[in-house]
mmCIF file of N, CA and C in Angstrom:
data_model
loop_
_atom_site.group_PDB
_atom_site.id
_atom_site.type_symbol
_atom_site.label_atom_id
_atom_site.label_comp_id
_atom_site.label_asym_id
_atom_site.label_seq_id
_atom_site.Cartn_x
_atom_site.Cartn_y
_atom_site.Cartn_z
ATOM 1 N N MET A 772 2.940 18.496 3.897
ATOM 2 C CA MET A 772 1.841 18.130 5.060
ATOM 3 C C MET A 772 1.647 16.307 4.676
ATOM 4 N N ARG A 773 1.599 16.492 3.316
ATOM 5 C CA ARG A 773 1.831 14.882 2.861
ATOM 6 C C ARG A 773 2.940 13.743 3.399
ATOM 7 N N ASN A 774 4.093 14.509 3.953
ATOM 8 C CA ASN A 774 4.801 14.015 4.750
ATOM 9 C C ASN A 774 4.682 13.567 6.080
ATOM 10 N N GLN A 775 3.601 14.908 6.626
ATOM 11 C CA GLN A 775 3.562 14.421 8.107
ATOM 12 C C GLN A 775 1.919 13.702 8.113
ATOM 13 N N ALA A 776 1.058 13.781 6.951
ATOM 14 C CA ALA A 776 0.375 12.636 6.813
ATOM 15 C C ALA A 776 1.188 10.816 6.887
ATOM 16 N N ALA A 777 2.068 11.100 6.091
ATOM 17 C CA ALA A 777 3.037 9.829 5.709
ATOM 18 C C ALA A 777 3.903 8.861 7.637
ATOM 19 N N GLN A 778 3.993 10.314 8.230
ATOM 20 C CA GLN A 778 4.335 9.760 9.298
ATOM 21 C C GLN A 778 3.601 9.837 10.212
ATOM 22 N N ILE A 779 2.636 9.725 10.297
ATOM 23 C CA ILE A 779 1.569 9.196 11.222
ATOM 24 C C ILE A 779 0.998 8.139 11.209
ATOM 25 N N TYR A 780 1.000 7.515 9.362
ATOM 26 C CA TYR A 780 0.786 6.495 9.036
ATOM 27 C C TYR A 780 1.677 5.599 9.577
ATOM 28 N N ASP A 781 2.993 5.947 9.277
ATOM 29 C CA ASP A 781 4.069 4.803 9.913
ATOM 30 C C ASP A 781 4.392 4.222 10.972
ATOM 31 N N GLN A 782 3.511 6.000 11.752
ATOM 32 C CA GLN A 782 3.397 5.265 13.330
ATOM 33 C C GLN A 782 2.557 4.178 13.610
ATOM 34 N N GLY A 783 1.430 4.672 13.045
ATOM 35 C CA GLY A 783 0.759 3.929 13.719
ATOM 36 C C GLY A 783 0.164 2.403 13.114
ATOM 37 N N LEU A 784 0.347 2.036 12.192
ATOM 38 C CA LEU A 784 0.407 0.789 11.086
ATOM 39 C C LEU A 784 2.626 -0.089 12.189
ATOM 40 N N LYS A 785 2.988 0.809 12.216
ATOM 41 C CA LYS A 785 4.859 -0.337 13.025
ATOM 42 C C LYS A 785 3.997 -0.404 13.861
ATOM 43 N N SER A 786 3.022 0.441 15.089
ATOM 44 C CA SER A 786 2.787 0.086 16.898
ATOM 45 C C SER A 786 1.860 -1.536 16.133
ATOM 46 N N GLY A 787 1.306 -1.547 14.899
ATOM 47 C CA GLY A 787 0.483 -2.504 14.689
ATOM 48 C C GLY A 787 0.999 -4.089 15.370
ATOM 49 N N ARG A 788 0.385 -5.045 16.000
ATOM 50 C CA ARG A 788 0.525 -6.189 16.613
ATOM 51 C C ARG A 788 1.036 -7.301 15.706
ATOM 52 N N ASP A 789 0.468 -7.370 15.221
ATOM 53 C CA ASP A 789 0.924 -8.303 14.204
ATOM 54 C C ASP A 789 1.359 -8.105 12.460
ATOM 55 N N ASN A 790 1.505 -7.378 12.226
ATOM 56 C CA ASN A 790 2.393 -6.431 10.806
ATOM 57 C C ASN A 790 1.871 -6.796 9.749
ATOM 58 N N LYS A 791 0.174 -7.392 9.626
ATOM 59 C CA LYS A 791 0.029 -8.318 8.574
ATOM 60 C C LYS A 791 -0.243 -7.403 7.426
ATOM 61 N N VAL A 792 -0.515 -5.588 7.608
ATOM 62 C CA VAL A 792 -0.230 -4.435 6.751
ATOM 63 C C VAL A 792 0.873 -3.485 7.135
ATOM 64 N N VAL A 793 1.751 -3.608 6.038
ATOM 65 C CA VAL A 793 3.026 -2.923 6.740
ATOM 66 C C VAL A 793 3.345 -2.208 5.663
ATOM 67 N N PRO A 794 3.876 -0.590 5.680
ATOM 68 C CA PRO A 794 4.037 0.293 4.653
ATOM 69 C C PRO A 794 5.348 -0.036 4.018
ATOM 70 N N MET A 795 5.491 0.146 3.242
ATOM 71 C CA MET A 795 5.876 0.165 2.038
ATOM 72 C C MET A 795 7.303 1.082 2.922
ATOM 73 N N THR A 796 8.676 0.550 2.845
ATOM 74 C CA THR A 796 10.330 1.514 3.297
ATOM 75 C C THR A 796 10.574 2.187 2.284
ATOM 76 N N ASN A 797 10.930 3.308 2.312
ATOM 77 C CA ASN A 797 11.246 3.814 1.633
ATOM 78 C C ASN A 797 12.772 4.004 2.156
ATOM 79 N N LEU A 798 13.497 3.864 0.627
ATOM 80 C CA LEU A 798 14.940 3.724 0.540
ATOM 81 C C LEU A 798 15.557 5.186 0.150
ATOM 82 N N ALA A 799 14.960 5.985 -0.332
ATOM 83 C CA ALA A 799 15.022 7.384 -1.323
ATOM 84 C C ALA A 799 16.317 8.391 -0.324
ATOM 85 N N GLN A 800 16.978 8.330 0.144
ATOM 86 C CA GLN A 800 17.921 9.292 0.689
ATOM 87 C C GLN A 800 17.011 10.723 0.357
ATOM 88 N N GLU A 801 16.556 11.071 -1.071
ATOM 89 C CA GLU A 801 16.720 12.294 -1.255
ATOM 90 C C GLU A 801 14.935 12.838 -0.437
ATOM 91 N N GLY A 802 14.197 11.725 0.169
ATOM 92 C CA GLY A 802 13.157 11.971 0.298
ATOM 93 C C GLY A 802 11.981 11.930 0.007
ATOM 94 N N HIS A 803 10.701 11.396 0.439
ATOM 95 C CA HIS A 803 9.732 11.378 -1.323
ATOM 96 C C HIS A 803 8.233 12.393 -0.523
ATOM 97 N N VAL A 804 7.829 12.338 -1.742
ATOM 98 C CA VAL A 804 6.818 13.340 -1.905
ATOM 99 C C VAL A 804 5.072 12.910 -1.528
ATOM 100 N N TYR A 805 5.037 11.000 -1.520
ATOM 101 C CA TYR A 805 3.846 10.653 -0.900
ATOM 102 C C TYR A 805 2.415 11.336 -1.472
ATOM 103 N N HIS A 806 3.481 11.092 -2.573
ATOM 104 C CA HIS A 806 1.935 11.395 -3.833
ATOM 105 C C HIS A 806 0.698 10.270 -3.755
ATOM 106 N N LEU A 807 1.414 9.417 -3.609
ATOM 107 C CA LEU A 807 -0.013 7.496 -2.487
ATOM 108 C C LEU A 807 1.301 7.637 -1.535
ATOM 109 N N TYR A 808 0.777 6.910 -0.027
ATOM 110 C CA TYR A 808 0.857 5.593 0.418
ATOM 111 C C TYR A 808 0.627 4.169 0.636
ATOM 112 N N VAL A 809 1.571 3.403 0.195
ATOM 113 C CA VAL A 809 1.272 2.334 -0.361
ATOM 114 C C VAL A 809 2.283 1.291 0.768
ATOM 115 N N VAL A 810 0.554 0.698 0.944
ATOM 116 C CA VAL A 810 1.189 -0.871 2.034
ATOM 117 C C VAL A 810 1.154 -1.525 1.491
ATOM 118 N N ARG A 811 1.751 -2.797 2.115
ATOM 119 C CA ARG A 811 1.589 -4.349 1.762
ATOM 120 C C ARG A 811 0.982 -5.365 2.503
ATOM 121 N N ILE A 812 0.228 -5.634 2.101
ATOM 122 C CA ILE A 812 -0.633 -6.774 2.706
ATOM 123 C C ILE A 812 -0.103 -7.670 3.014
ATOM 124 N N ASN A 813 0.586 -8.384 3.504
ATOM 125 C CA ASN A 813 2.135 -9.499 3.516
ATOM 126 C C ASN A 813 0.687 -11.219 3.870
ATOM 127 N N GLU A 814 1.699 -11.888 3.628
ATOM 128 C CA GLU A 814 1.190 -13.395 4.054
ATOM 129 C C GLU A 814 1.129 -13.763 5.385
ATOM 130 N N ALA A 815 1.258 -12.691 6.216
ATOM 131 C CA ALA A 815 1.045 -13.186 7.772
ATOM 132 C C ALA A 815 -0.539 -12.966 7.749
ATOM 133 N N SER A 816 -1.031 -11.945 6.532
ATOM 134 C CA SER A 816 -2.676 -11.573 6.691
ATOM 135 C C SER A 816 -3.163 -13.215 6.103
ATOM 136 N N SER A 817 -4.950 -13.082 7.136
ATOM 137 C CA SER A 817 -5.275 -14.015 6.413
ATOM 138 C C SER A 817 -6.310 -13.820 5.508
ATOM 139 N N MET A 818 -5.873 -12.332 4.848
ATOM 140 C CA MET A 818 -7.301 -12.097 4.106
ATOM 141 C C MET A 818 -6.437 -11.341 2.868
ATOM 142 N N THR A 819 -6.843 -11.681 1.755
ATOM 143 C CA THR A 819 -6.022 -11.330 0.478
ATOM 144 C C THR A 819 -6.114 -9.541 0.150
ATOM 145 N N ARG A 820 -5.824 -8.605 -0.609
ATOM 146 C CA ARG A 820 -5.790 -7.617 -0.733
ATOM 147 C C ARG A 820 -6.679 -7.361 -1.161
ATOM 148 N N GLU A 821 -7.614 -8.047 -2.339
ATOM 149 C CA GLU A 821 -8.995 -7.479 -2.760
ATOM 150 C C GLU A 821 -9.990 -7.622 -1.411
ATOM 151 N N GLN A 822 -10.159 -8.815 -0.202
ATOM 152 C CA GLN A 822 -10.899 -8.880 1.181
ATOM 153 C C GLN A 822 -10.369 -7.861 1.643
ATOM 154 N N VAL A 823 -9.148 -6.782 1.615
ATOM 155 C CA VAL A 823 -9.261 -5.758 3.033
ATOM 156 C C VAL A 823 -9.292 -4.904 2.465
ATOM 157 N N GLN A 824 -9.175 -4.430 1.180
ATOM 158 C CA GLN A 824 -10.215 -3.822 0.388
ATOM 159 C C GLN A 824 -11.408 -3.399 0.710
ATOM 160 N N ASP A 825 -11.836 -4.626 0.162
ATOM 161 C CA ASP A 825 -13.401 -4.575 1.027
ATOM 162 C C ASP A 825 -13.522 -4.075 1.696
ATOM 163 N N PHE A 826 -12.457 -4.678 2.624
ATOM 164 C CA PHE A 826 -13.287 -4.399 4.355
ATOM 165 C C PHE A 826 -13.109 -2.987 4.365
ATOM 166 N N LEU A 827 -12.493 -2.291 3.788
ATOM 167 C CA LEU A 827 -12.091 -1.108 4.342
ATOM 168 C C LEU A 827 -12.886 -0.114 3.815
ATOM 169 N N LYS A 828 -13.688 -0.973 2.002
ATOM 170 C CA LYS A 828 -15.049 0.166 2.241
ATOM 171 C C LYS A 828 -15.568 -0.319 2.515
ATOM 172 N N GLU A 829 -16.012 -1.319 3.526
ATOM 173 C CA GLU A 829 -17.421 -1.323 3.810
ATOM 174 C C GLU A 829 -17.645 -0.149 5.055
ATOM 175 N N LYS A 830 -16.075 -0.051 5.449
ATOM 176 C CA LYS A 830 -15.934 1.457 6.728
ATOM 177 C C LYS A 830 -15.790 2.811 6.037
ATOM 178 N N GLY A 831 -16.206 2.559 4.574
ATOM 179 C CA GLY A 831 -16.181 4.115 4.427
ATOM 180 C C GLY A 831 -14.534 4.818 4.097
ATOM 181 N N ILE A 832 -13.939 3.904 3.543
ATOM 182 C CA ILE A 832 -12.724 4.267 3.068
ATOM 183 C C ILE A 832 -11.585 3.836 1.689
ATOM 184 N N GLN A 833 -11.721 4.426 1.368
ATOM 185 C CA GLN A 833 -12.024 4.385 -0.344
ATOM 186 C C GLN A 833 -9.877 4.321 -0.357
ATOM 187 N N THR A 834 -9.434 3.239 -1.057
ATOM 188 C CA THR A 834 -8.588 2.613 -1.045
ATOM 189 C C THR A 834 -7.960 2.438 -2.290
ATOM 190 N N GLY A 835 -6.514 2.689 -3.393
ATOM 191 C CA GLY A 835 -6.579 1.472 -5.052
ATOM 192 C C GLY A 835 -5.413 0.754 -5.285
ATOM 193 N N ILE A 836 -5.833 0.361 -6.133
ATOM 194 C CA ILE A 836 -4.434 -0.630 -7.142
ATOM 195 C C ILE A 836 -3.628 -0.105 -7.735
ATOM 196 N N HIS A 837 -2.852 0.997 -7.343
ATOM 197 C CA HIS A 837 -2.291 1.917 -8.899
ATOM 198 C C HIS A 837 -1.548 0.904 -9.311
ATOM 199 N N TYR A 838 -1.021 0.036 -9.254
ATOM 200 C CA TYR A 838 0.068 -0.792 -9.733
ATOM 201 C C TYR A 838 -0.097 -2.182 -10.175
ATOM 202 N N PRO A 839 -1.407 -2.193 -10.902
ATOM 203 C CA PRO A 839 -1.752 -3.975 -10.723
ATOM 204 C C PRO A 839 -0.895 -5.002 -11.804
ATOM 205 N N ILE A 840 -0.128 -4.589 -11.862
ATOM 206 C CA ILE A 840 1.079 -5.005 -13.475
ATOM 207 C C ILE A 840 2.016 -4.512 -13.022
ATOM 208 N N PRO A 841 3.247 -5.404 -12.815
ATOM 209 C CA PRO A 841 3.965 -4.954 -12.766
ATOM 210 C C PRO A 841 4.886 -4.715 -14.122
ATOM 211 N N CYS A 842 6.156 -3.466 -13.737
ATOM 212 C CA CYS A 842 6.794 -2.712 -15.042
ATOM 213 C C CYS A 842 6.748 -3.584 -16.693
ATOM 214 N N HIS A 843 7.966 -5.252 -16.171
ATOM 215 C CA HIS A 843 7.845 -5.994 -17.450
ATOM 216 C C HIS A 843 7.018 -6.404 -18.326
ATOM 217 N N LEU A 844 6.130 -6.666 -17.626
ATOM 218 C CA LEU A 844 4.278 -6.765 -18.277
ATOM 219 C C LEU A 844 3.862 -5.823 -18.991
ATOM 220 N N GLN A 845 4.090 -4.896 -18.392
ATOM 221 C CA GLN A 845 3.707 -3.364 -19.427
ATOM 222 C C GLN A 845 3.927 -3.051 -20.625
ATOM 223 N N PRO A 846 2.596 -3.321 -21.671
ATOM 224 C CA PRO A 846 2.666 -2.848 -23.310
ATOM 225 C C PRO A 846 3.909 -2.591 -23.425
ATOM 226 N N ALA A 847 4.296 -1.594 -22.897
ATOM 227 C CA ALA A 847 5.406 -0.151 -23.167
ATOM 228 C C ALA A 847 6.688 -1.331 -23.219
ATOM 229 N N TYR A 848 7.580 -2.444 -22.537
ATOM 230 C CA TYR A 848 7.789 -3.693 -22.270
ATOM 231 C C TYR A 848 8.256 -5.231 -23.826
ATOM 232 N N LYS A 849 6.941 -4.369 -24.056
ATOM 233 C CA LYS A 849 6.746 -6.164 -23.834
ATOM 234 C C LYS A 849 7.847 -6.634 -25.452
ATOM 235 N N SER A 850 8.092 -5.671 -26.475
ATOM 236 C CA SER A 850 9.436 -5.881 -27.080
ATOM 237 C C SER A 850 10.541 -6.382 -26.373
ATOM 238 N N LEU A 851 10.805 -6.395 -25.317
ATOM 239 C CA LEU A 851 12.080 -6.671 -24.760
ATOM 240 C C LEU A 851 12.078 -7.456 -24.253
ATOM 241 N N GLY A 852 10.554 -8.294 -24.092
ATOM 242 C CA GLY A 852 10.804 -9.867 -23.959
ATOM 243 C C GLY A 852 10.225 -10.512 -23.198
ATOM 244 N N TYR A 853 9.986 -9.921 -22.026
ATOM 245 C CA TYR A 853 10.595 -10.379 -20.388
ATOM 246 C C TYR A 853 8.315 -11.355 -20.455
ATOM 247 N N GLN A 854 8.347 -12.083 -19.181
ATOM 248 C CA GLN A 854 7.524 -13.197 -19.154
ATOM 249 C C GLN A 854 7.062 -13.242 -17.741
ATOM 250 N N LEU A 855 6.010 -13.762 -17.235
ATOM 251 C CA LEU A 855 5.523 -13.802 -16.324
ATOM 252 C C LEU A 855 6.386 -14.752 -15.336
ATOM 253 N N GLY A 856 6.995 -14.184 -14.321
ATOM 254 C CA GLY A 856 8.693 -15.259 -13.459
ATOM 255 C C GLY A 856 9.584 -14.734 -13.912
ATOM 256 N N ASP A 857 9.482 -14.187 -14.344
ATOM 257 C CA ASP A 857 11.417 -13.088 -14.960
ATOM 258 C C ASP A 857 11.603 -11.890 -13.312
ATOM 259 N N PHE A 858 10.680 -11.747 -13.160
ATOM 260 C CA PHE A 858 10.673 -10.337 -12.151
ATOM 261 C C PHE A 858 10.085 -11.354 -10.890
ATOM 262 N N PRO A 859 10.082 -12.044 -10.109
ATOM 263 C CA PRO A 859 8.677 -12.824 -9.402
ATOM 264 C C PRO A 859 8.885 -12.110 -8.308
ATOM 265 N N GLN A 860 9.556 -11.393 -7.318
ATOM 266 C CA GLN A 860 9.465 -10.112 -6.444
ATOM 267 C C GLN A 860 8.367 -8.620 -6.767
ATOM 268 N N ALA A 861 8.606 -8.765 -8.045
ATOM 269 C CA ALA A 861 8.043 -7.500 -9.064
ATOM 270 C C ALA A 861 6.133 -8.048 -8.989
ATOM 271 N N GLU A 862 6.129 -9.377 -9.370
ATOM 272 C CA GLU A 862 4.947 -9.845 -9.458
ATOM 273 C C GLU A 862 4.258 -10.470 -7.904
ATOM 274 N N ILE A 863 4.816 -10.593 -6.991
ATOM 275 C CA ILE A 863 4.146 -10.771 -5.790
ATOM 276 C C ILE A 863 3.555 -9.295 -5.469
ATOM 277 N N LEU A 864 4.481 -8.277 -5.320
ATOM 278 C CA LEU A 864 4.360 -6.950 -4.645
ATOM 279 C C LEU A 864 3.388 -6.439 -4.810
ATOM 280 N N CYS A 865 2.650 -6.990 -7.139
ATOM 281 C CA CYS A 865 2.024 -6.173 -7.790
ATOM 282 C C CYS A 865 0.737 -7.075 -7.228
ATOM 283 N N GLU A 866 0.662 -8.000 -6.320
ATOM 284 C CA GLU A 866 -0.296 -8.326 -6.109
ATOM 285 C C GLU A 866 -1.333 -8.296 -4.386
ATOM 286 N N GLN A 867 -0.049 -7.558 -4.019
ATOM 287 C CA GLN A 867 0.256 -7.267 -2.986
ATOM 288 C C GLN A 867 -0.134 -6.030 -2.252
ATOM 289 N N ILE A 868 0.082 -5.198 -2.749
ATOM 290 C CA ILE A 868 0.169 -3.661 -2.365
ATOM 291 C C ILE A 868 -0.636 -2.477 -2.719
ATOM 292 N N LEU A 869 -1.493 -1.711 -1.567
ATOM 293 C CA LEU A 869 -2.636 -1.328 -1.883
ATOM 294 C C LEU A 869 -2.317 0.068 -1.423
ATOM 295 N N SER A 870 -2.911 1.521 -2.052
ATOM 296 C CA SER A 870 -3.055 2.603 -2.124
ATOM 297 C C SER A 870 -3.632 3.442 -0.189
ATOM 298 N N LEU A 871 -3.892 3.824 0.603
ATOM 299 C CA LEU A 871 -4.428 4.261 1.260
ATOM 300 C C LEU A 871 -4.944 5.891 0.784
ATOM 301 N N PRO A 872 -6.207 5.995 1.869
ATOM 302 C CA PRO A 872 -6.202 7.453 1.287
ATOM 303 C C PRO A 872 -4.629 8.405 1.887
ATOM 304 N N MET A 873 -4.611 9.219 0.937
ATOM 305 C CA MET A 873 -3.760 10.481 0.961
ATOM 306 C C MET A 873 -3.938 11.399 0.395
ATOM 307 N N TYR A 874 -4.245 13.078 0.606
ATOM 308 C CA TYR A 874 -4.298 13.875 -0.611
ATOM 309 C C TYR A 874 -3.922 15.106 0.850
ATOM 310 N N PRO A 875 -3.801 16.224 0.085
ATOM 311 C CA PRO A 875 -3.574 17.261 1.029
ATOM 312 C C PRO A 875 -4.913 17.810 2.155
ATOM 313 N N GLY A 876 -4.443 17.884 2.887
ATOM 314 C CA GLY A 876 -4.927 18.102 3.475
ATOM 315 C C GLY A 876 -5.846 16.802 4.837
ATOM 316 N N ILE A 877 -4.983 16.001 4.746
ATOM 317 C CA ILE A 877 -5.574 14.371 5.355
ATOM 318 C C ILE A 877 -5.453 14.688 6.901
ATOM 319 N N LYS A 878 -6.332 14.693 7.498
ATOM 320 C CA LYS A 878 -6.903 14.814 9.254
ATOM 321 C C LYS A 878 -5.577 13.161 9.760
ATOM 322 N N SER A 879 -5.191 14.371 10.689
ATOM 323 C CA SER A 879 -4.576 13.446 12.131
ATOM 324 C C SER A 879 -5.509 11.959 12.511
ATOM 325 N N GLU A 880 -6.757 12.902 12.288
ATOM 326 C CA GLU A 880 -8.332 12.211 12.991
ATOM 327 C C GLU A 880 -8.124 11.109 11.894
ATOM 328 N N ASP A 881 -8.343 11.053 10.398
ATOM 329 C CA ASP A 881 -8.383 10.433 9.406
ATOM 330 C C ASP A 881 -7.721 9.624 9.431
ATOM 331 N N ILE A 882 -6.528 9.229 9.482
ATOM 332 C CA ILE A 882 -5.459 8.729 9.426
ATOM 333 C C ILE A 882 -5.682 7.484 10.391
ATOM 334 N N ALA A 883 -5.540 8.171 12.076
ATOM 335 C CA ALA A 883 -6.399 7.641 12.623
ATOM 336 C C ALA A 883 -7.558 6.389 12.946
ATOM 337 N N TRP A 884 -8.465 6.764 11.614
ATOM 338 C CA TRP A 884 -9.494 5.627 12.132
ATOM 339 C C TRP A 884 -8.828 4.778 11.364
ATOM 340 N N VAL A 885 -8.901 5.207 9.552
ATOM 341 C CA VAL A 885 -8.034 4.433 8.809
ATOM 342 C C VAL A 885 -6.788 3.677 9.485
ATOM 343 N N VAL A 886 -5.538 3.739 10.402
ATOM 344 C CA VAL A 886 -5.034 2.639 11.212
ATOM 345 C C VAL A 886 -5.754 2.519 12.048
ATOM 346 N N GLU A 887 -7.124 2.534 13.444
ATOM 347 C CA GLU A 887 -7.628 1.671 13.744
ATOM 348 C C GLU A 887 -8.353 0.171 12.627
ATOM 349 N N GLN A 888 -9.368 0.139 11.700
ATOM 350 C CA GLN A 888 -9.885 0.220 10.833
ATOM 351 C C GLN A 888 -8.965 -0.806 10.817
ATOM 352 N N ILE A 889 -7.828 -0.670 9.850
ATOM 353 C CA ILE A 889 -6.966 -2.102 9.785
ATOM 354 C C ILE A 889 -6.166 -2.855 11.225
ATOM 355 N N SER A 890 -6.392 -1.915 12.393
ATOM 356 C CA SER A 890 -6.066 -2.889 12.934
ATOM 357 C C SER A 890 -6.652 -4.211 13.366
ATOM 358 N N LEU A 891 -8.009 -3.867 12.692
ATOM 359 C CA LEU A 891 -9.036 -5.110 12.997
ATOM 360 C C LEU A 891 -9.070 -5.902 12.293
ATOM 361 N N ILE A 892 -7.642 -5.960 11.449
ATOM 362 C CA ILE A 892 -8.137 -6.974 9.607
ATOM 363 C C ILE A 892 -7.273 -8.489 10.877
#
């Protein structure tokens, strides 16, 4: 079910005209279980991730920021001595990624509504 939902998100978001909100690319050959459906609010957007999140919240769409701190800056890795700037791409992504609604039984109509609202950004 989640794979089907992710495919619907992928198709809807990839058909967007400006690609300000893009799905994350799945490079795993083994597949994906889509516990979360994560998108990137890229530099082409005039809105920050938080602004997009607020916009969607006003439309009744719940989102999440599940990874606000990159792995190398997590307390568990402090002993390794990594600092801000050591992995700039990870740090950028942590500021840009947003999780869209994804749960067992999510309806294609609900996904279409989310995609439609994102297209207004």
